[in-house]
């Protein structure tokens, strides 16, 4: 990058640098500017400045545009009106020129209206009648028997038929780009969900019955719940109940010590719980979009505790929660100050042994980049690589791709440019839209109409403890990986040279989750295509988070696993799923057995930290960074 990154003033402690006040080398009134490389290595038009320019009287055109976009984005929940308008224009113009499609839609509308009217007439006359339409798989809004009683049965069926008609209208129009079709279909579905009869008391038999039985007390309690939630948001407090799940108290309590700290990470070494341990340590690289303790929740749900109990020496990165002063941290900073700095520390504390490296979500993507760069540079410190719900090819990254195009990214970059980072609430909105029925409307009904509070769990509390994303890093991540797919296509550069995943020779253990909306498992499976090494792929039930947090004894989990060797030929994901054996229970023991198989004979545990090498045990886990608001 051409820009000079702001340095951080560091105070020495234990021979290593500790973060002090973050002060840019240059004043914010005269920031350096940098441009992000495009896929060809040329300079793009995305300027990255340490802070917005001052307002002397007349703003530059680009700065004025960015400030306007940032202001508008706060009113549109970060959705670009231009991107949405282009998608709907593409759809409408092609539909307007398709009289055959129009006739088909009119015929379908008339047919469904007649069916619904006849069904209503039969029901009114007391005749048994099969529903005109069944909800889609996974739609739980109309499951209760109360929805089978008139008039609510006709209300629900009318809504579902309308939803089906609009799905047909927004898809299958010849000439519309696939991306625009997906955007239009998604946006229309979100708009229709607003008017679902399940969302309103008069048209929801369950809400109506509850309100009549309680004399409206449920609505009063729901109003109090809404006021409390508003007050918590305004004061920066977490959702109700999260105060019972605190890192270092109820969560992230696996014993350990912080053995290294720089301006971006703390490295935690966990205390051994067995007389001897496998000689190769495990380094965990979590995603920095959330706090690291997703893998160290309550003791019974802690993957880290499980690994330690099985005789592994475990190290885990805890990322700093960045602020506006960290706006110029980029992807290579996360690789260099994160993965590589942690590997240096692990190598000093446990010398002469290779490392089992495991990355989760974004952390897995970063680990794959680091592993490819290490392979290119003949750095053989890794023993194995594990990728947990982590993508390396982003062409089929699920419905998140709806928010990834040039217009949308420019809009998002202008929000980050104005404040230095992407805020937690701005990220949460996109993820909630992907599962709006589960994460938005069901909560509205449960907490505000029924007046009840959901029982918080450790996973729910962690989910509410989000982090910010630095401007430069997140812009690079979205453009170079999601938009341009540089890593999978051999254009992603590390230290001025491209890296290739085919260079990785260590065995890979890749985990996908069947209901993942963030990293769809078929996308995760593409690591099989992108590498020339042995890959053990495991597919577990559950979603992006709950599927990973699956401790032994979980009553409803199943998983499939099979090893794929490069010389045996390619097996597509669907054929793999049909042929791989199904096992009941947690996938954790399967992974642990794989790690043990790729490890040496047990040895005495290493010491906690290594002061003589410059890595003293600084303080007890979970450290400082995880507690940053």
CSV table of N, CA and C in Angstrom, one decimal, residues 34-146:
chain,number,residue,atom,x,y,z
A,34,UNK,N,-4.4,6.7,0.2
A,34,UNK,CA,-3.9,5.5,-0.5
A,34,UNK,C,-5.0,5.0,-1.3
A,35,UNK,N,-4.7,4.2,-2.3
A,35,UNK,CA,-5.7,3.6,-3.1
A,35,UNK,C,-5.6,2.1,-3.1
A,36,UNK,N,-6.7,1.4,-3.1
A,36,UNK,CA,-6.7,-0.1,-3.0
A,36,UNK,C,-6.4,-0.6,-4.4
A,37,UNK,N,-5.6,-1.7,-4.5
A,37,UNK,CA,-5.3,-2.3,-5.8
A,37,UNK,C,-6.5,-3.1,-6.3
A,38,UNK,N,-6.7,-2.9,-7.6
A,38,UNK,CA,-7.8,-3.7,-8.2
A,38,UNK,C,-7.2,-5.1,-8.6
A,39,UNK,N,-8.0,-5.9,-9.3
A,39,UNK,CA,-7.6,-7.2,-9.6
A,39,UNK,C,-6.4,-7.3,-10.5
A,40,UNK,N,-6.1,-6.3,-11.2
A,40,UNK,CA,-5.0,-6.3,-12.1
A,40,UNK,C,-3.7,-5.6,-11.5
A,41,UNK,N,-3.9,-5.2,-10.2
A,41,UNK,CA,-2.8,-4.6,-9.5
A,41,UNK,C,-2.7,-3.1,-9.7
A,42,UNK,N,-3.6,-2.5,-10.5
A,42,UNK,CA,-3.6,-1.1,-10.7
A,42,UNK,C,-4.3,-0.4,-9.5
A,43,UNK,N,-4.3,0.9,-9.6
A,43,UNK,CA,-5.0,1.7,-8.5
A,43,UNK,C,-6.5,1.9,-8.8
A,44,UNK,N,-7.3,1.6,-7.8
A,44,UNK,CA,-8.7,1.8,-7.9
A,44,UNK,C,-9.1,3.2,-7.5
A,45,UNK,N,-10.3,3.6,-7.6
A,45,UNK,CA,-10.8,4.9,-7.1
A,45,UNK,C,-11.2,5.0,-5.7
A,46,UNK,N,-10.8,4.0,-4.9
A,46,UNK,CA,-11.2,3.9,-3.5
A,46,UNK,C,-10.2,4.6,-2.6
A,47,UNK,N,-10.4,5.8,-2.2
A,47,UNK,CA,-9.4,6.5,-1.4
A,47,UNK,C,-9.6,6.0,0.1
A,48,UNK,N,-8.5,5.9,0.7
A,48,UNK,CA,-8.5,5.5,2.1
A,48,UNK,C,-7.7,6.5,2.9
A,49,UNK,N,-8.5,7.3,3.7
A,49,UNK,CA,-7.9,8.4,4.4
A,49,UNK,C,-8.0,8.2,5.9
A,50,UNK,N,-7.0,8.5,6.7
A,50,UNK,CA,-7.1,8.3,8.2
A,50,UNK,C,-8.2,9.0,8.8
A,51,UNK,N,-8.8,10.1,8.2
A,51,UNK,CA,-9.9,10.7,8.8
A,51,UNK,C,-10.6,11.6,7.7
A,52,UNK,N,-11.9,11.9,7.9
A,52,UNK,CA,-12.5,12.8,6.9
A,52,UNK,C,-11.9,14.1,6.8
A,53,UNK,N,-11.9,14.8,5.7
A,53,UNK,CA,-11.3,16.1,5.6
A,53,UNK,C,-12.0,17.1,6.4
A,54,UNK,N,-11.4,18.2,6.7
A,54,UNK,CA,-12.1,19.3,7.5
A,54,UNK,C,-13.1,20.0,6.6
A,55,UNK,N,-13.9,20.9,7.1
A,55,UNK,CA,-14.9,21.6,6.4
A,55,UNK,C,-14.6,23.1,6.4
A,56,UNK,N,-13.6,23.5,5.6
A,56,UNK,CA,-13.2,24.9,5.6
A,56,UNK,C,-14.2,25.8,5.0
A,57,UNK,N,-15.1,25.4,4.2
A,57,UNK,CA,-16.0,26.2,3.5
A,57,UNK,C,-16.6,25.6,2.3
A,58,UNK,N,-15.7,25.0,1.4
A,58,UNK,CA,-16.1,24.4,0.2
A,58,UNK,C,-15.4,23.0,0.2
A,59,UNK,N,-16.3,22.0,0.2
A,59,UNK,CA,-15.8,20.6,0.2
A,59,UNK,C,-15.4,20.1,-1.2
A,60,UNK,N,-14.4,19.3,-1.3
A,60,UNK,CA,-14.1,18.7,-2.6
A,60,UNK,C,-15.2,17.8,-3.0
A,61,UNK,N,-15.4,17.6,-4.4
A,61,UNK,CA,-16.5,16.8,-4.9
A,61,UNK,C,-16.6,15.4,-4.3
A,62,UNK,N,-15.4,14.7,-4.3
A,62,UNK,CA,-15.4,13.4,-3.8
A,62,UNK,C,-15.8,13.3,-2.3
A,63,UNK,N,-15.2,14.2,-1.5
A,63,UNK,CA,-15.5,14.2,-0.1
A,63,UNK,C,-17.0,14.5,0.2
A,64,UNK,N,-17.5,15.5,-0.6
A,64,UNK,CA,-18.9,15.8,-0.5
A,64,UNK,C,-19.8,14.6,-0.8
A,65,UNK,N,-19.5,13.9,-1.9
A,65,UNK,CA,-20.2,12.8,-2.3
A,65,UNK,C,-20.2,11.7,-1.2
A,66,UNK,N,-19.0,11.5,-0.6
A,66,UNK,CA,-18.9,10.5,0.4
A,66,UNK,C,-19.7,10.8,1.7
A,67,UNK,N,-19.6,12.1,2.0
A,67,UNK,CA,-20.4,12.5,3.2
A,67,UNK,C,-21.9,12.3,3.0
A,68,UNK,N,-22.3,12.6,1.8
A,68,UNK,CA,-23.7,12.5,1.5
A,68,UNK,C,-24.1,11.0,1.5
A,69,UNK,N,-23.3,10.2,0.9
A,69,UNK,CA,-23.6,8.7,0.9
A,69,UNK,C,-23.6,8.2,2.3
A,70,UNK,N,-22.7,8.6,3.1
A,70,UNK,CA,-22.6,8.1,4.5
A,70,UNK,C,-23.8,8.5,5.3
A,71,UNK,N,-24.3,9.7,5.1
A,71,UNK,CA,-25.5,10.2,5.8
A,71,UNK,C,-26.7,9.4,5.3
A,72,UNK,N,-26.8,9.2,4.0
A,72,UNK,CA,-28.0,8.4,3.5
A,72,UNK,C,-28.0,7.0,3.9
A,73,UNK,N,-26.8,6.4,4.0
A,73,UNK,CA,-26.6,5.0,4.4
A,73,UNK,C,-27.2,4.8,5.8
A,74,UNK,N,-27.0,5.8,6.7
A,74,UNK,CA,-27.5,5.6,8.0
A,74,UNK,C,-29.0,5.6,8.1
A,75,UNK,N,-29.6,6.2,7.0
A,75,UNK,CA,-31.1,6.2,7.0
A,75,UNK,C,-31.7,5.0,6.2
A,76,UNK,N,-30.8,4.3,5.4
A,76,UNK,CA,-31.3,3.2,4.6
A,76,UNK,C,-30.7,1.8,5.1
A,77,UNK,N,-30.2,1.8,6.4
A,77,UNK,CA,-29.6,0.6,7.0
A,77,UNK,C,-28.5,0.1,6.2
A,78,UNK,N,-27.7,1.0,5.5
A,78,UNK,CA,-26.6,0.6,4.7
A,78,UNK,C,-26.9,0.0,3.3
A,79,UNK,N,-28.2,0.0,2.9
A,79,UNK,CA,-28.5,-0.5,1.6
A,79,UNK,C,-28.5,0.6,0.6
A,80,UNK,N,-27.8,0.3,-0.5
A,80,UNK,CA,-27.6,1.4,-1.5
A,80,UNK,C,-28.9,1.5,-2.4
A,81,UNK,N,-29.5,2.7,-2.4
A,81,UNK,CA,-30.7,2.9,-3.2
A,81,UNK,C,-30.4,2.6,-4.7
A,82,UNK,N,-29.2,3.0,-5.1
A,82,UNK,CA,-28.8,2.8,-6.5
A,82,UNK,C,-28.8,1.3,-6.9
A,83,UNK,N,-28.2,0.5,-6.0
A,83,UNK,CA,-28.1,-0.9,-6.3
A,83,UNK,C,-29.5,-1.5,-6.3
A,84,UNK,N,-30.3,-1.1,-5.4
A,84,UNK,CA,-31.7,-1.7,-5.4
A,84,UNK,C,-32.5,-1.2,-6.6
A,85,UNK,N,-32.3,0.1,-7.0
A,85,UNK,CA,-33.0,0.6,-8.1
A,85,UNK,C,-32.6,0.0,-9.4
A,86,UNK,N,-31.3,-0.2,-9.6
A,86,UNK,CA,-30.8,-0.9,-10.8
A,86,UNK,C,-31.3,-2.3,-10.9
A,87,UNK,N,-31.4,-3.0,-9.8
A,87,UNK,CA,-31.9,-4.4,-9.8
A,87,UNK,C,-33.4,-4.4,-10.2
A,88,UNK,N,-34.2,-3.5,-9.6
A,88,UNK,CA,-35.6,-3.5,-10.0
A,88,UNK,C,-35.9,-3.0,-11.4
A,89,UNK,N,-35.0,-2.1,-11.8
A,89,UNK,CA,-35.2,-1.6,-13.2
A,89,UNK,C,-34.9,-2.7,-14.2
A,90,UNK,N,-33.8,-3.4,-14.0
A,90,UNK,CA,-33.5,-4.6,-14.8
A,90,UNK,C,-34.6,-5.5,-14.9
A,91,UNK,N,-35.2,-5.9,-13.7
A,91,UNK,CA,-36.3,-6.8,-13.7
A,91,UNK,C,-37.5,-6.3,-14.4
A,92,UNK,N,-37.9,-5.1,-14.1
A,92,UNK,CA,-39.1,-4.5,-14.6
A,92,UNK,C,-39.1,-4.3,-16.1
A,93,UNK,N,-37.9,-3.9,-16.6
A,93,UNK,CA,-37.8,-3.7,-18.1
A,93,UNK,C,-37.9,-5.0,-18.8
A,94,UNK,N,-37.3,-6.0,-18.3
A,94,UNK,CA,-37.3,-7.3,-19.0
A,94,UNK,C,-38.7,-7.9,-18.8
A,95,UNK,N,-39.4,-7.7,-17.7
A,95,UNK,CA,-40.7,-8.3,-17.5
A,95,UNK,C,-41.7,-7.5,-18.4
A,96,UNK,N,-41.5,-6.2,-18.6
A,96,UNK,CA,-42.4,-5.4,-19.5
A,96,UNK,C,-42.3,-5.9,-20.9
A,97,UNK,N,-41.1,-6.5,-21.3
A,97,UNK,CA,-41.0,-6.9,-22.7
A,97,UNK,C,-41.2,-8.4,-22.8
A,98,UNK,N,-41.9,-9.0,-21.8
A,98,UNK,CA,-42.1,-10.5,-21.9
A,98,UNK,C,-43.6,-10.7,-21.7
A,99,UNK,N,-44.4,-10.5,-22.8
A,99,UNK,CA,-45.8,-10.8,-22.7
A,99,UNK,C,-46.2,-12.2,-22.3
A,100,UNK,N,-45.4,-13.2,-22.7
A,100,UNK,CA,-45.7,-14.5,-22.4
A,100,UNK,C,-45.6,-14.8,-20.9
A,101,UNK,N,-44.6,-14.2,-20.3
A,101,UNK,CA,-44.4,-14.3,-18.8
A,101,UNK,C,-45.6,-13.6,-18.1
A,102,UNK,N,-45.9,-12.4,-18.6
A,102,UNK,CA,-47.1,-11.7,-18.0
A,102,UNK,C,-48.3,-12.5,-18.1
A,103,UNK,N,-48.6,-13.1,-19.2
A,103,UNK,CA,-49.8,-13.9,-19.4
A,103,UNK,C,-49.8,-15.1,-18.4
A,104,UNK,N,-48.6,-15.7,-18.3
A,104,UNK,CA,-48.5,-16.8,-17.3
A,104,UNK,C,-48.8,-16.4,-15.9
A,105,UNK,N,-48.3,-15.2,-15.5
A,105,UNK,CA,-48.5,-14.7,-14.2
A,105,UNK,C,-50.0,-14.3,-14.0
A,106,UNK,N,-50.6,-13.7,-15.0
A,106,UNK,CA,-52.0,-13.4,-14.8
A,106,UNK,C,-52.9,-14.7,-14.7
A,107,UNK,N,-52.5,-15.7,-15.5
A,107,UNK,CA,-53.3,-17.0,-15.4
A,107,UNK,C,-53.1,-17.6,-14.0
A,108,UNK,N,-51.8,-17.5,-13.5
A,108,UNK,CA,-51.6,-18.1,-12.2
A,108,UNK,C,-52.3,-17.4,-11.1
A,109,UNK,N,-52.4,-16.0,-11.2
A,109,UNK,CA,-53.1,-15.2,-10.2
A,109,UNK,C,-54.6,-15.6,-10.2
A,110,UNK,N,-55.2,-15.7,-11.4
A,110,UNK,CA,-56.6,-16.0,-11.5
A,110,UNK,C,-56.9,-17.4,-11.0
A,111,UNK,N,-56.0,-18.4,-11.3
A,111,UNK,CA,-56.2,-19.7,-10.8
A,111,UNK,C,-56.1,-19.8,-9.3
A,112,UNK,N,-55.2,-19.1,-8.7
A,112,UNK,CA,-55.0,-19.2,-7.3
A,112,UNK,C,-56.2,-18.5,-6.6
A,113,UNK,N,-56.7,-17.4,-7.2
A,113,UNK,CA,-57.8,-16.7,-6.6
A,113,UNK,C,-59.0,-17.6,-6.6
A,114,UNK,N,-59.3,-18.3,-7.7
A,114,UNK,CA,-60.4,-19.2,-7.8
A,114,UNK,C,-60.3,-20.4,-6.7
A,115,UNK,N,-59.1,-20.9,-6.6
A,115,UNK,CA,-58.8,-22.0,-5.7
A,115,UNK,C,-59.1,-21.5,-4.2
A,116,UNK,N,-58.6,-20.3,-3.9
A,116,UNK,CA,-58.8,-19.8,-2.6
A,116,UNK,C,-60.3,-19.5,-2.3
A,117,UNK,N,-61.0,-19.0,-3.3
A,117,UNK,CA,-62.4,-18.7,-3.1
A,117,UNK,C,-63.2,-20.0,-2.9
A,118,UNK,N,-62.9,-21.0,-3.7
A,118,UNK,CA,-63.6,-22.3,-3.6
A,118,UNK,C,-63.3,-23.0,-2.2
A,119,UNK,N,-62.1,-22.9,-1.8
A,119,UNK,CA,-61.7,-23.4,-0.5
A,119,UNK,C,-62.4,-22.7,0.6
A,120,UNK,N,-62.5,-21.4,0.5
A,120,UNK,CA,-63.3,-20.6,1.5
A,120,UNK,C,-64.7,-21.0,1.6
A,121,UNK,N,-65.3,-21.2,0.4
A,121,UNK,CA,-66.7,-21.6,0.3
A,121,UNK,C,-67.0,-23.0,0.9
A,122,UNK,N,-66.1,-23.9,0.7
A,122,UNK,CA,-66.2,-25.3,1.2
A,122,UNK,C,-66.1,-25.2,2.7
A,123,UNK,N,-65.1,-24.5,3.2
A,123,UNK,CA,-64.9,-24.4,4.6
A,123,UNK,C,-66.1,-23.8,5.3
A,124,UNK,N,-66.6,-22.7,4.7
A,124,UNK,CA,-67.8,-22.0,5.3
A,124,UNK,C,-69.0,-22.9,5.4
A,125,UNK,N,-69.1,-23.9,4.4
A,125,UNK,CA,-70.3,-24.8,4.4
A,125,UNK,C,-70.0,-26.0,5.3
A,126,UNK,N,-68.9,-26.1,6.0
A,126,UNK,CA,-68.6,-27.2,6.9
A,126,UNK,C,-67.9,-28.4,6.3
A,127,UNK,N,-67.6,-28.3,5.1
A,127,UNK,CA,-66.9,-29.4,4.4
A,127,UNK,C,-65.4,-29.4,4.7
A,128,UNK,N,-64.8,-30.6,4.8
A,128,UNK,CA,-63.4,-30.7,5.0
A,128,UNK,C,-62.7,-30.3,3.7
A,129,UNK,N,-61.6,-29.6,3.9
A,129,UNK,CA,-61.0,-29.0,2.7
A,129,UNK,C,-59.5,-29.0,2.9
A,130,UNK,N,-58.7,-29.5,1.9
A,130,UNK,CA,-57.3,-29.5,2.0
A,130,UNK,C,-56.8,-28.1,1.8
A,131,UNK,N,-55.7,-27.6,2.4
A,131,UNK,CA,-55.2,-26.3,2.2
A,131,UNK,C,-54.8,-26.1,0.8
A,132,UNK,N,-54.9,-24.9,0.3
A,132,UNK,CA,-54.5,-24.6,-1.1
A,132,UNK,C,-53.0,-24.6,-1.2
A,133,UNK,N,-52.3,-24.4,-0.1
A,133,UNK,CA,-50.8,-24.3,-0.2
A,133,UNK,C,-50.2,-24.6,1.2
A,134,UNK,N,-49.1,-25.2,1.2
A,134,UNK,CA,-48.4,-25.4,2.4
A,134,UNK,C,-47.2,-24.5,2.6
A,135,UNK,N,-46.8,-24.1,3.8
A,135,UNK,CA,-45.7,-23.2,3.9
A,135,UNK,C,-44.4,-23.9,3.4
A,136,UNK,N,-43.4,-23.1,3.0
A,136,UNK,CA,-42.2,-23.7,2.6
A,136,UNK,C,-41.5,-24.4,3.8
A,137,UNK,N,-40.6,-25.3,3.4
A,137,UNK,CA,-39.8,-26.0,4.4
A,137,UNK,C,-39.0,-25.0,5.3
A,138,UNK,N,-39.2,-25.1,6.6
A,138,UNK,CA,-38.5,-24.1,7.5
A,138,UNK,C,-39.3,-23.0,7.9
A,139,UNK,N,-40.5,-22.7,7.3
A,139,UNK,CA,-41.3,-21.6,7.7
A,139,UNK,C,-42.2,-22.1,8.8
A,140,UNK,N,-42.0,-21.6,10.0
A,140,UNK,CA,-42.7,-22.1,11.2
A,140,UNK,C,-43.8,-21.1,11.6
A,141,UNK,N,-44.1,-20.1,10.8
A,141,UNK,CA,-45.1,-19.1,11.3
A,141,UNK,C,-46.5,-19.6,11.4
A,142,UNK,N,-46.9,-20.6,10.6
A,142,UNK,CA,-48.3,-21.0,10.5
A,142,UNK,C,-48.4,-22.5,10.9
A,143,UNK,N,-47.5,-23.0,11.8
A,143,UNK,CA,-47.6,-24.4,12.2
A,143,UNK,C,-48.7,-24.7,13.2
A,144,UNK,N,-49.0,-23.8,14.0
A,144,UNK,CA,-50.0,-24.0,15.1
A,144,UNK,C,-51.4,-24.4,14.5
A,145,UNK,N,-52.1,-25.3,15.2
A,145,UNK,CA,-53.4,-25.7,14.8
A,145,UNK,C,-54.4,-24.6,14.7
A,146,UNK,N,-54.1,-23.5,15.4
A,146,UNK,CA,-55.1,-22.3,15.4
A,146,UNK,C,-55.1,-21.7,14.0
